[in-house]
Amino acid sequence: MSDPRRVPRTDRLLADPALVAAASVLGRDVVKRAVRTAQEQVRTGGLEPEAVVPAVIEALPRSTIALRRVVNATGVVVHTNLGRAPLSAAAVEALGVAAGTTDVELDLATGRRGRRGAGAIDALLAAVPAAEDAHVVNNGAAALALLAIAHAGREVVVARGELVEIGDGFRIPELLTACGVRLREVGTTNRVRLQDYADAVGPDTALVLKVHPSNFVVSGFTSSVPLAELASLPVPVVADIGSGLLEPHPLLPREPDATTSLRAGAALVTASGDKLLGGPQAGLLLGRRELVQMLRRHPFARAVRSDKLALAALEATLRGPTPPVQRALATHPQQLHDRAVAVVARLCAAGVDATVVRTEAAVGGGGAPDVTLPSAAVGLPATLMEPLRSGHPAVLGRLEGGRLLLDLVAVAPEDDTELATAVLSVAGA
Ligand SMILES: *Cc1c(COP(=O)(O)O)cnc(C)c1O
């Protein structure tokens, strides 16, 4: 036991500038608890009084949230387990504005109630002139749920080859039937014809749904019916395009996009905001005015309402500079190679066993499963995988051929230095 008079007083400690700063971020209670623990250690002789402040700082959590920043070096551009699309700087700034009190549902010119998310909707309509109107909900699944609930008790015609499991055990057909529509499946797993749809459409049919099988490819003896042909049917055709591409993308010729789908005659397109669009989690509904308006005013619309943060980030994504996902897709392989060479040079200079590796990266996010993106990685001993994953920030790569590969396709160029520093700190070099 040490002399109790040697234990620093709580009020003195809490007035220390470093702990005041920590309390302003983490909250006073958290700091106080850490102070008490350190004082107890002084009392029992395990800590010198002058070491209390550094010990408290060391014991404090780094953040108020359990989420940790992860550098995505997996080579998967849209990684669902890493939160899908990282937001652009413009979208992050928009989050800061939206976090306060804003005119999200107020027309400041008149002082009257305004349409929620008008900015995001205007931005969507500017990006997709083929859409007469647009609405934003919580996510892609919510867009389908709203559509289905608004047609509960009626029939939705869908091809057997398009009854997709999205991921984590969630299946679109089960979502639709849980919302009260009856599914009328047509065709077989590999083939469906226009006549199959035409035979199935009847007085109970609310719509034909064309789901993009975004996370798998069926090849061989296959056929599906293009939207333009489905549009000849006497019921509205809805296209769930999934990825959120608003226009055709040159690298992703098999990914459907909103503009082409609407021009081909779709009455409505549904999509996610946080896949290839590169924005926040959101469900987009674009298409014919009366259909969009009916869905917007449906009682269930309130239950899948988009949050003000997502609406602001979506608008900024659409109006602002190219978001990270689109930037990653547009990066030339030679640029990735040059960056890998620079990182490897720095690591080798410090004695790390690092090599430049040519790789094939993936789009991810349940999109373009048949597309590989030529990329480059930093190859490292596999033993570094676990320590890098546990670091601050965490760095997540992938194992291939007995080496840990840190693929640069989804790493922002401005994060290369941080990546190299993280490797140096765990390599003991
Ligand atoms: C991803 C996807 C969905 C689900 O969208 P979420 O935004 O994840 O809810 C639905 N349909 C298709 C075709 C998809 O690719």
CSV table of C-alpha atoms and ligand atoms in Angstrom, one decimal:
chain,number,residue,atom,x,y,z
A,1,MET,CA,0.0,0.0,0.0
A,2,SER,CA,1.3,3.4,-0.9
A,3,ASP,CA,0.7,6.6,0.9
A,4,PRO,CA,-3.0,7.6,0.2
A,5,ARG,CA,-1.9,11.3,0.1
A,6,ARG,CA,0.1,10.5,-3.0
A,7,VAL,CA,-3.1,9.6,-5.0
A,8,PRO,CA,-3.9,12.5,-7.3
A,9,ARG,CA,-7.3,14.2,-6.7
A,10,THR,CA,-10.1,13.5,-9.1
A,11,ASP,CA,-10.9,17.2,-9.8
A,12,ARG,CA,-7.2,17.9,-10.5
A,13,LEU,CA,-7.0,15.0,-12.9
A,14,LEU,CA,-10.2,15.9,-14.7
A,15,ALA,CA,-8.9,19.4,-15.2
A,16,ASP,CA,-5.8,18.1,-17.0
A,17,PRO,CA,-6.0,19.5,-20.6
A,18,ALA,CA,-5.4,16.1,-22.2
A,19,LEU,CA,-8.3,14.6,-20.2
A,20,VAL,CA,-10.6,17.6,-20.8
A,21,ALA,CA,-10.0,17.1,-24.5
A,22,ALA,CA,-10.7,13.4,-24.2
A,23,ALA,CA,-13.9,14.1,-22.2
A,24,SER,CA,-15.1,16.5,-24.9
A,25,VAL,CA,-15.0,13.6,-27.4
A,26,LEU,CA,-15.8,10.5,-25.2
A,27,GLY,CA,-17.9,12.0,-22.5
A,28,ARG,CA,-17.0,12.8,-18.9
A,29,ASP,CA,-18.3,9.6,-17.4
A,30,VAL,CA,-16.0,7.4,-19.4
A,31,VAL,CA,-12.9,9.5,-18.5
A,32,LYS,CA,-14.0,9.5,-14.8
A,33,ARG,CA,-14.2,5.8,-14.7
A,34,ALA,CA,-10.7,5.5,-16.2
A,35,VAL,CA,-9.4,8.0,-13.7
A,36,ARG,CA,-10.9,6.0,-10.8
A,37,THR,CA,-9.2,2.8,-12.0
A,38,ALA,CA,-5.9,4.6,-12.3
A,39,GLN,CA,-6.2,6.1,-8.8
A,40,GLU,CA,-6.9,2.6,-7.5
A,41,GLN,CA,-3.7,1.4,-9.1
A,42,VAL,CA,-1.8,4.2,-7.4
A,43,ARG,CA,-3.3,3.2,-4.1
A,44,THR,CA,-2.3,-0.4,-4.5
A,45,GLY,CA,1.2,0.6,-5.5
A,46,GLY,CA,0.9,-0.5,-9.2
A,47,LEU,CA,1.2,3.0,-10.7
A,48,GLU,CA,3.3,6.1,-9.9
A,49,PRO,CA,1.2,9.2,-9.3
A,50,GLU,CA,2.9,11.1,-12.1
A,51,ALA,CA,2.0,8.3,-14.5
A,52,VAL,CA,-1.8,8.6,-13.9
A,53,VAL,CA,-2.7,10.9,-16.9
A,54,PRO,CA,-0.8,8.8,-19.5
A,55,ALA,CA,-2.3,5.6,-18.0
A,56,VAL,CA,-5.8,7.1,-18.3
A,57,ILE,CA,-5.2,8.2,-21.9
A,58,GLU,CA,-3.9,4.7,-22.7
A,59,ALA,CA,-6.9,3.0,-21.1
A,60,LEU,CA,-9.5,5.2,-22.8
A,61,PRO,CA,-11.3,3.9,-25.9
A,62,ARG,CA,-10.2,5.5,-29.1
A,63,SER,CA,-13.7,6.4,-30.1
A,64,THR,CA,-17.3,6.6,-28.8
A,65,ILE,CA,-18.3,3.9,-31.3
A,66,ALA,CA,-17.2,0.3,-31.7
A,67,LEU,CA,-16.9,0.7,-35.5
A,68,ARG,CA,-13.3,0.8,-36.7
A,69,ARG,CA,-12.0,2.3,-39.9
A,70,VAL,CA,-10.9,-0.5,-42.3
A,71,VAL,CA,-8.6,0.0,-45.3
A,72,ASN,CA,-10.3,-2.1,-48.0
A,73,ALA,CA,-7.3,-3.9,-49.6
A,74,THR,CA,-9.4,-7.0,-50.4
A,75,GLY,CA,-9.6,-6.3,-54.1
A,76,VAL,CA,-13.4,-6.2,-53.9
A,77,VAL,CA,-14.6,-2.7,-54.8
A,78,VAL,CA,-18.0,-2.8,-53.2
A,79,HIS,CA,-17.6,-5.0,-50.1
A,80,THR,CA,-20.8,-5.7,-48.4
A,81,ASN,CA,-19.2,-6.7,-45.1
A,82,LEU,CA,-17.2,-3.4,-45.1
A,83,GLY,CA,-20.3,-1.3,-45.5
A,84,ARG,CA,-20.6,-1.3,-49.3
A,85,ALA,CA,-19.7,2.0,-51.0
A,86,PRO,CA,-17.5,4.4,-49.1
A,87,LEU,CA,-18.9,7.9,-49.4
A,88,SER,CA,-17.3,10.7,-51.4
A,89,ALA,CA,-15.9,13.7,-49.5
A,90,ALA,CA,-18.8,15.7,-50.7
A,91,ALA,CA,-21.3,13.2,-49.3
A,92,VAL,CA,-19.4,13.1,-46.0
A,93,GLU,CA,-19.6,16.9,-45.8
A,94,ALA,CA,-23.3,16.7,-46.5
A,95,LEU,CA,-23.8,14.4,-43.6
A,96,GLY,CA,-22.4,17.1,-41.3
A,97,VAL,CA,-24.9,19.6,-42.6
A,98,ALA,CA,-27.8,17.2,-42.4
A,99,ALA,CA,-26.9,16.1,-38.9
A,100,GLY,CA,-28.1,19.5,-37.6
A,101,THR,CA,-31.5,21.1,-38.0
A,102,THR,CA,-32.1,21.7,-41.7
A,103,ASP,CA,-34.9,22.4,-44.2
A,104,VAL,CA,-35.3,18.7,-45.1
A,105,GLU,CA,-39.1,19.2,-45.0
A,106,LEU,CA,-39.5,22.9,-45.1
A,107,ASP,CA,-39.7,25.4,-47.9
A,108,LEU,CA,-37.7,28.3,-46.6
A,109,ALA,CA,-39.0,30.7,-49.3
A,110,THR,CA,-42.6,30.3,-48.2
A,111,GLY,CA,-42.2,29.0,-44.6
A,112,ARG,CA,-44.5,26.1,-45.5
A,113,ARG,CA,-44.0,22.4,-45.3
A,114,GLY,CA,-41.9,21.2,-48.2
A,115,ARG,CA,-41.4,17.8,-49.9
A,116,ARG,CA,-39.0,15.6,-47.9
A,117,GLY,CA,-35.8,14.9,-49.8
A,118,ALA,CA,-36.6,17.3,-52.7
A,119,GLY,CA,-32.9,17.9,-53.3
A,120,ALA,CA,-32.1,14.2,-53.7
A,121,ILE,CA,-35.1,13.7,-55.9
A,122,ASP,CA,-34.2,16.6,-58.1
A,123,ALA,CA,-30.7,15.4,-58.4
A,124,LEU,CA,-31.9,11.9,-59.4
A,125,LEU,CA,-34.3,13.3,-62.0
A,126,ALA,CA,-31.5,15.5,-63.4
A,127,ALA,CA,-29.3,12.4,-63.7
A,128,VAL,CA,-32.0,10.2,-65.2
A,129,PRO,CA,-34.2,12.4,-67.5
A,130,ALA,CA,-36.0,9.3,-68.7
A,131,ALA,CA,-37.7,9.1,-65.3
A,132,GLU,CA,-40.9,11.2,-64.9
A,133,ASP,CA,-40.6,11.0,-61.1
A,134,ALA,CA,-38.5,9.5,-58.4
A,135,HIS,CA,-38.8,8.4,-54.7
A,136,VAL,CA,-36.1,7.3,-52.2
A,137,VAL,CA,-36.6,4.7,-49.5
A,138,ASN,CA,-34.4,3.0,-46.9
A,139,ASN,CA,-32.8,0.4,-49.2
A,140,GLY,CA,-33.3,-1.7,-52.3
A,141,ALA,CA,-35.2,-4.3,-50.4
A,142,ALA,CA,-37.5,-1.6,-49.0
A,143,ALA,CA,-38.2,-0.4,-52.6
A,144,LEU,CA,-39.4,-3.9,-53.5
A,145,ALA,CA,-41.4,-4.3,-50.2
A,146,LEU,CA,-43.2,-1.0,-50.8
A,147,LEU,CA,-44.0,-2.0,-54.4
A,148,ALA,CA,-45.3,-5.4,-53.2
A,149,ILE,CA,-47.3,-4.1,-50.3
A,150,ALA,CA,-48.9,-1.6,-52.6
A,151,HIS,CA,-50.1,-4.5,-54.7
A,152,ALA,CA,-50.9,-7.0,-51.9
A,153,GLY,CA,-53.4,-9.7,-52.8
A,154,ARG,CA,-52.6,-9.5,-56.5
A,155,GLU,CA,-50.2,-11.4,-58.7
A,156,VAL,CA,-46.6,-10.6,-59.7
A,157,VAL,CA,-45.2,-12.4,-62.7
A,158,VAL,CA,-41.5,-13.2,-62.4
A,159,ALA,CA,-39.2,-15.6,-64.3
A,160,ARG,CA,-37.9,-18.7,-62.4
A,161,GLY,CA,-34.3,-17.8,-63.2
A,162,GLU,CA,-34.7,-14.5,-61.5
A,163,LEU,CA,-35.8,-15.7,-58.0
A,164,VAL,CA,-32.6,-14.5,-56.4
A,165,GLU,CA,-31.1,-14.8,-53.0
A,166,ILE,CA,-29.5,-11.4,-52.3
A,167,GLY,CA,-27.2,-12.5,-49.5
A,168,ASP,CA,-27.1,-13.4,-45.8
A,169,GLY,CA,-30.1,-15.8,-46.5
A,170,PHE,CA,-32.4,-13.1,-47.8
A,171,ARG,CA,-34.4,-14.0,-50.9
A,172,ILE,CA,-36.4,-11.7,-53.1
A,173,PRO,CA,-39.3,-14.2,-53.7
A,174,GLU,CA,-39.7,-14.6,-50.0
A,175,LEU,CA,-39.6,-10.9,-49.4
A,176,LEU,CA,-42.3,-10.4,-52.0
A,177,THR,CA,-44.7,-13.1,-50.7
A,178,ALA,CA,-44.1,-11.9,-47.1
A,179,CYS,CA,-45.5,-8.5,-48.4
A,180,GLY,CA,-48.7,-10.2,-49.6
A,181,VAL,CA,-48.4,-10.6,-53.3
A,182,ARG,CA,-48.7,-13.9,-55.0
A,183,LEU,CA,-45.8,-14.9,-57.2
A,184,ARG,CA,-46.6,-16.3,-60.6
A,185,GLU,CA,-43.4,-18.0,-61.7
A,186,VAL,CA,-42.8,-18.5,-65.4
A,187,GLY,CA,-40.2,-20.3,-67.5
A,188,THR,CA,-37.5,-22.6,-66.2
A,189,THR,CA,-34.3,-22.0,-64.3
A,190,ASN,CA,-32.4,-21.4,-67.6
A,191,ARG,CA,-35.0,-20.3,-70.1
A,192,VAL,CA,-38.0,-18.1,-70.4
A,193,ARG,CA,-39.9,-16.7,-73.4
A,194,LEU,CA,-42.2,-13.8,-74.0
A,195,GLN,CA,-45.1,-16.2,-74.5
A,196,ASP,CA,-44.6,-17.6,-71.0
A,197,TYR,CA,-45.2,-14.2,-69.6
A,198,ALA,CA,-48.1,-13.5,-72.0
A,199,ASP,CA,-49.8,-16.8,-70.9
A,200,ALA,CA,-49.4,-15.9,-67.2
A,201,VAL,CA,-50.7,-12.3,-67.3
A,202,GLY,CA,-54.4,-12.2,-66.4
A,203,PRO,CA,-56.9,-10.0,-64.6
A,204,ASP,CA,-55.2,-10.6,-61.2
A,205,THR,CA,-51.8,-9.6,-62.5
A,206,ALA,CA,-50.5,-6.3,-60.9
A,207,LEU,CA,-47.2,-6.3,-62.7
A,208,VAL,CA,-44.3,-8.1,-64.3
A,209,LEU,CA,-41.1,-8.0,-62.3
A,210,LYS,CA,-37.7,-8.4,-64.0
A,211,VAL,CA,-35.0,-9.0,-61.4
A,212,HIS,CA,-31.4,-8.6,-62.4
A,213,PRO,CA,-29.7,-11.8,-61.2
A,214,SER,CA,-26.8,-9.6,-60.1
A,215,ASN,CA,-24.7,-12.0,-58.1
A,216,PHE,CA,-24.6,-15.0,-60.4
A,217,VAL,CA,-24.4,-15.8,-64.1
A,218,VAL,CA,-26.2,-18.6,-65.9
A,219,SER,CA,-24.4,-19.6,-69.1
A,220,GLY,CA,-25.0,-22.2,-71.8
A,221,PHE,CA,-28.5,-23.0,-73.0
A,222,THR,CA,-30.2,-19.9,-71.7
A,223,SER,CA,-32.7,-17.3,-72.7
A,224,SER,CA,-34.4,-14.4,-71.0
A,225,VAL,CA,-36.8,-11.8,-72.4
A,226,PRO,CA,-35.4,-8.2,-72.9
A,227,LEU,CA,-37.3,-5.4,-71.2
A,228,ALA,CA,-38.3,-3.9,-74.6
A,229,GLU,CA,-40.3,-7.1,-75.3
A,230,LEU,CA,-41.8,-7.3,-71.9
A,231,ALA,CA,-43.0,-3.8,-72.3
A,232,SER,CA,-45.4,-5.0,-75.0
A,233,LEU,CA,-47.4,-6.8,-72.2
A,234,PRO,CA,-50.6,-5.2,-71.0
A,235,VAL,CA,-49.3,-4.7,-67.4
A,236,PRO,CA,-46.6,-2.4,-66.0
A,237,VAL,CA,-43.1,-3.9,-66.0
A,238,VAL,CA,-40.8,-3.2,-63.1
A,239,ALA,CA,-37.1,-3.7,-63.4
A,240,ASP,CA,-35.1,-4.4,-60.2
A,241,ILE,CA,-31.7,-3.5,-61.5
A,242,GLY,CA,-30.0,-3.8,-58.2
A,243,SER,CA,-26.6,-2.1,-58.7
A,244,GLY,CA,-27.9,1.5,-59.1
A,245,LEU,CA,-26.1,2.3,-62.3
A,246,LEU,CA,-28.0,5.3,-63.8
A,247,GLU,CA,-26.4,5.0,-67.2
A,248,PRO,CA,-24.6,2.3,-69.1
A,249,HIS,CA,-21.0,1.7,-67.8
A,250,PRO,CA,-18.4,0.8,-70.4
A,251,LEU,CA,-16.6,-1.7,-68.2
A,252,LEU,CA,-19.8,-3.4,-67.1
A,253,PRO,CA,-21.7,-4.2,-70.3
A,254,ARG,CA,-24.0,-6.8,-68.6
A,255,GLU,CA,-25.1,-4.5,-65.7
A,256,PRO,CA,-28.5,-3.0,-66.4
A,257,ASP,CA,-28.9,0.8,-65.8
A,258,ALA,CA,-31.9,3.0,-65.0
A,259,THR,CA,-31.8,5.1,-68.1
A,260,THR,CA,-31.7,2.2,-70.6
A,261,SER,CA,-34.3,0.2,-68.6
A,262,LEU,CA,-36.8,3.1,-68.6
A,263,ARG,CA,-36.1,3.9,-72.3
A,264,ALA,CA,-36.8,0.2,-73.0
A,265,GLY,CA,-40.2,0.6,-71.5
A,266,ALA,CA,-40.0,-0.2,-67.8
A,267,ALA,CA,-42.7,1.6,-65.9
A,268,LEU,CA,-40.5,1.6,-62.8
A,269,VAL,CA,-36.9,0.9,-61.9
A,270,THR,CA,-35.8,-0.1,-58.4
A,271,ALA,CA,-32.1,0.0,-57.3
A,272,SER,CA,-29.8,0.4,-54.3
A,273,GLY,CA,-27.9,3.6,-53.5
A,274,ASP,CA,-24.8,2.0,-52.0
A,275,LYS,CA,-23.6,-0.4,-54.7
A,276,LEU,CA,-22.3,0.9,-58.0
A,277,LEU,CA,-23.9,4.3,-57.6
A,278,GLY,CA,-21.4,4.8,-54.8
A,279,GLY,CA,-23.7,6.6,-52.4
A,280,PRO,CA,-25.3,5.9,-49.0
A,281,GLN,CA,-27.7,3.1,-48.3
A,282,ALA,CA,-30.9,3.9,-50.1
A,283,GLY,CA,-33.6,2.4,-52.3
A,284,LEU,CA,-34.3,4.3,-55.5
A,285,LEU,CA,-37.6,4.2,-57.3
A,286,LEU,CA,-37.6,5.9,-60.7
A,287,GLY,CA,-40.3,5.8,-63.4
A,288,ARG,CA,-43.8,6.8,-64.4
A,289,ARG,CA,-45.3,9.6,-62.5
A,290,GLU,CA,-48.6,8.1,-61.4
A,291,LEU,CA,-46.9,4.9,-60.2
A,292,VAL,CA,-44.2,6.7,-58.2
A,293,GLN,CA,-46.7,9.1,-56.7
A,294,MET,CA,-49.0,6.2,-55.7
A,295,LEU,CA,-46.0,4.5,-53.9
A,296,ARG,CA,-44.9,7.8,-52.3
A,297,ARG,CA,-48.4,8.3,-50.8
A,298,HIS,CA,-48.9,4.7,-49.8
A,299,PRO,CA,-49.3,4.2,-46.0
A,300,PHE,CA,-46.4,1.8,-45.9
A,301,ALA,CA,-44.1,4.5,-47.4
A,302,ARG,CA,-43.7,6.0,-44.0
A,303,ALA,CA,-42.2,2.8,-42.6
A,304,VAL,CA,-39.4,2.7,-45.2
A,305,ARG,CA,-38.8,6.5,-45.2
A,306,SER,CA,-35.3,7.5,-46.0
A,307,ASP,CA,-33.3,9.2,-43.2
A,308,LYS,CA,-32.2,12.8,-43.6
A,309,LEU,CA,-28.5,11.8,-43.5
A,310,ALA,CA,-28.9,9.4,-46.4
A,311,LEU,CA,-30.9,11.9,-48.4
A,312,ALA,CA,-28.2,14.5,-48.0
A,313,ALA,CA,-25.4,12.0,-48.9
A,314,LEU,CA,-27.3,10.8,-51.9
A,315,GLU,CA,-27.8,14.3,-53.3
A,316,ALA,CA,-24.1,15.1,-52.8
A,317,THR,CA,-23.1,11.8,-54.4
A,318,LEU,CA,-25.2,12.6,-57.4
A,319,ARG,CA,-24.2,16.3,-57.8
A,320,GLY,CA,-20.7,16.2,-56.5
A,321,PRO,CA,-17.4,14.8,-57.8
A,322,THR,CA,-17.0,11.2,-58.9
A,323,PRO,CA,-17.5,9.0,-55.8
A,324,PRO,CA,-14.8,6.5,-54.7
A,325,VAL,CA,-16.5,3.4,-56.2
A,326,GLN,CA,-16.7,5.0,-59.6
A,327,ARG,CA,-13.2,6.3,-59.2
A,328,ALA,CA,-11.9,2.8,-58.4
A,329,LEU,CA,-13.6,1.3,-61.5
A,330,ALA,CA,-12.1,4.0,-63.7
A,331,THR,CA,-8.6,3.6,-62.4
A,332,HIS,CA,-6.1,2.4,-65.1
A,333,PRO,CA,-4.3,-0.8,-64.1
A,334,GLN,CA,-1.0,0.9,-64.8
A,335,GLN,CA,-1.8,3.5,-62.2
A,336,LEU,CA,-2.5,0.7,-59.7
A,337,HIS,CA,0.8,-1.0,-60.6
A,338,ASP,CA,2.8,2.3,-60.2
A,339,ARG,CA,1.2,2.8,-56.8
A,340,ALA,CA,2.1,-0.8,-55.8
A,341,VAL,CA,5.7,-0.3,-56.9
A,342,ALA,CA,6.0,2.9,-54.8
A,343,VAL,CA,4.6,1.2,-51.6
A,344,VAL,CA,6.7,-1.9,-52.1
A,345,ALA,CA,9.9,0.2,-52.6
A,346,ARG,CA,9.2,1.9,-49.3
A,347,LEU,CA,8.6,-1.4,-47.5
A,348,CYS,CA,11.6,-3.1,-49.0
A,349,ALA,CA,13.8,-0.1,-48.0
A,350,ALA,CA,12.8,-0.9,-44.4
A,351,GLY,CA,13.6,-4.6,-44.8
A,352,VAL,CA,10.0,-5.9,-45.3
A,353,ASP,CA,9.5,-8.9,-47.6
A,354,ALA,CA,7.2,-7.1,-50.0
A,355,THR,CA,6.6,-7.7,-53.7
A,356,VAL,CA,4.4,-6.2,-56.5
A,357,VAL,CA,1.8,-8.7,-57.6
A,358,ARG,CA,-0.5,-8.4,-60.6
A,359,THR,CA,-4.1,-9.4,-59.6
A,360,GLU,CA,-7.6,-9.7,-60.8
A,361,ALA,CA,-10.0,-7.7,-58.6
A,362,ALA,CA,-13.8,-7.9,-58.4
A,363,VAL,CA,-16.6,-5.4,-58.5
A,364,GLY,CA,-18.5,-7.0,-55.6
A,365,GLY,CA,-21.6,-5.9,-53.8
A,366,GLY,CA,-23.5,-8.6,-55.6
A,367,GLY,CA,-22.7,-7.0,-59.0
A,368,ALA,CA,-21.0,-7.9,-62.2
A,369,PRO,CA,-20.0,-11.4,-61.0
A,370,ASP,CA,-18.4,-12.2,-64.4
A,371,VAL,CA,-16.2,-9.1,-64.6
A,372,THR,CA,-12.6,-9.1,-63.4
A,373,LEU,CA,-10.7,-5.8,-63.0
A,374,PRO,CA,-7.0,-6.0,-63.8
A,375,SER,CA,-5.3,-4.6,-60.7
A,376,ALA,CA,-2.1,-4.6,-58.6
A,377,ALA,CA,-1.3,-5.6,-55.0
A,378,VAL,CA,1.4,-5.5,-52.5
A,379,GLY,CA,2.4,-9.1,-51.7
A,380,LEU,CA,3.5,-9.8,-48.1
A,381,PRO,CA,4.1,-12.8,-45.8
A,382,ALA,CA,0.8,-14.4,-44.8
A,383,THR,CA,1.7,-14.0,-41.1
A,384,LEU,CA,1.0,-10.3,-41.4
A,385,MET,CA,-2.7,-10.8,-42.2
A,386,GLU,CA,-3.9,-11.1,-38.6
A,387,PRO,CA,-1.9,-8.3,-37.1
A,388,LEU,CA,-2.9,-6.0,-40.0
A,389,ARG,CA,-6.6,-6.9,-39.5
A,390,SER,CA,-6.3,-6.0,-35.8
A,391,GLY,CA,-4.6,-2.7,-36.3
A,392,HIS,CA,-5.9,0.9,-36.1
A,393,PRO,CA,-7.0,1.4,-38.8
A,394,ALA,CA,-7.5,-2.3,-39.6
A,395,VAL,CA,-6.1,-3.3,-43.0
A,396,LEU,CA,-8.0,-6.1,-44.7
A,397,GLY,CA,-6.3,-8.0,-47.6
A,398,ARG,CA,-6.8,-11.5,-49.0
A,399,LEU,CA,-4.7,-14.7,-49.0
A,400,GLU,CA,-3.6,-16.0,-52.4
A,401,GLY,CA,-0.8,-18.4,-53.3
A,402,GLY,CA,0.4,-18.4,-49.7
A,403,ARG,CA,0.9,-14.7,-49.6
A,404,LEU,CA,-1.1,-11.8,-48.1
A,405,LEU,CA,-2.2,-9.5,-51.0
A,406,LEU,CA,-3.1,-5.9,-50.3
A,407,ASP,CA,-5.0,-5.1,-53.5
A,408,LEU,CA,-4.9,-1.4,-54.3
A,409,VAL,CA,-8.0,-1.2,-56.5
A,410,ALA,CA,-10.4,-0.1,-53.7
A,411,VAL,CA,-7.8,1.8,-51.7
A,412,ALA,CA,-7.9,5.5,-52.2
A,413,PRO,CA,-4.5,6.8,-53.6
A,414,GLU,CA,-4.4,9.2,-50.6
A,415,ASP,CA,-4.5,6.2,-48.3
A,416,ASP,CA,-1.3,4.5,-49.7
A,417,THR,CA,0.9,6.2,-47.1
A,418,GLU,CA,-1.3,5.0,-44.3
A,419,LEU,CA,-1.3,1.5,-45.7
A,420,ALA,CA,2.5,1.4,-45.8
A,421,THR,CA,2.7,2.8,-42.3
A,422,ALA,CA,0.4,0.1,-41.0
A,423,VAL,CA,2.5,-2.6,-42.6
A,424,LEU,CA,5.7,-1.1,-41.2
A,425,SER,CA,4.2,-1.0,-37.7
A,426,VAL,CA,3.3,-4.7,-37.7
A,427,ALA,CA,6.3,-6.0,-39.7
A,428,GLY,CA,8.6,-5.0,-36.9
A,429,ALA,CA,10.9,-3.4,-39.5
B,1,LIG,C1,-28.7,-5.7,-53.8
B,1,LIG,C2,-30.0,-6.1,-54.5
B,1,LIG,C3,-31.2,-5.9,-53.8
B,1,LIG,C4,-31.3,-5.5,-52.4
B,1,LIG,O1,-30.9,-4.2,-52.2
B,1,LIG,P1,-30.5,-3.7,-50.8
B,1,LIG,O2,-30.1,-2.2,-51.0
B,1,LIG,O3,-29.3,-4.5,-50.3
B,1,LIG,O4,-31.6,-3.8,-49.9
B,1,LIG,C5,-32.4,-6.2,-54.5
B,1,LIG,N1,-32.3,-6.7,-55.8
B,1,LIG,C6,-31.1,-6.8,-56.5
B,1,LIG,C7,-31.2,-7.3,-57.9
B,1,LIG,C8,-29.9,-6.5,-55.9
B,1,LIG,O5,-28.8,-6.7,-56.5
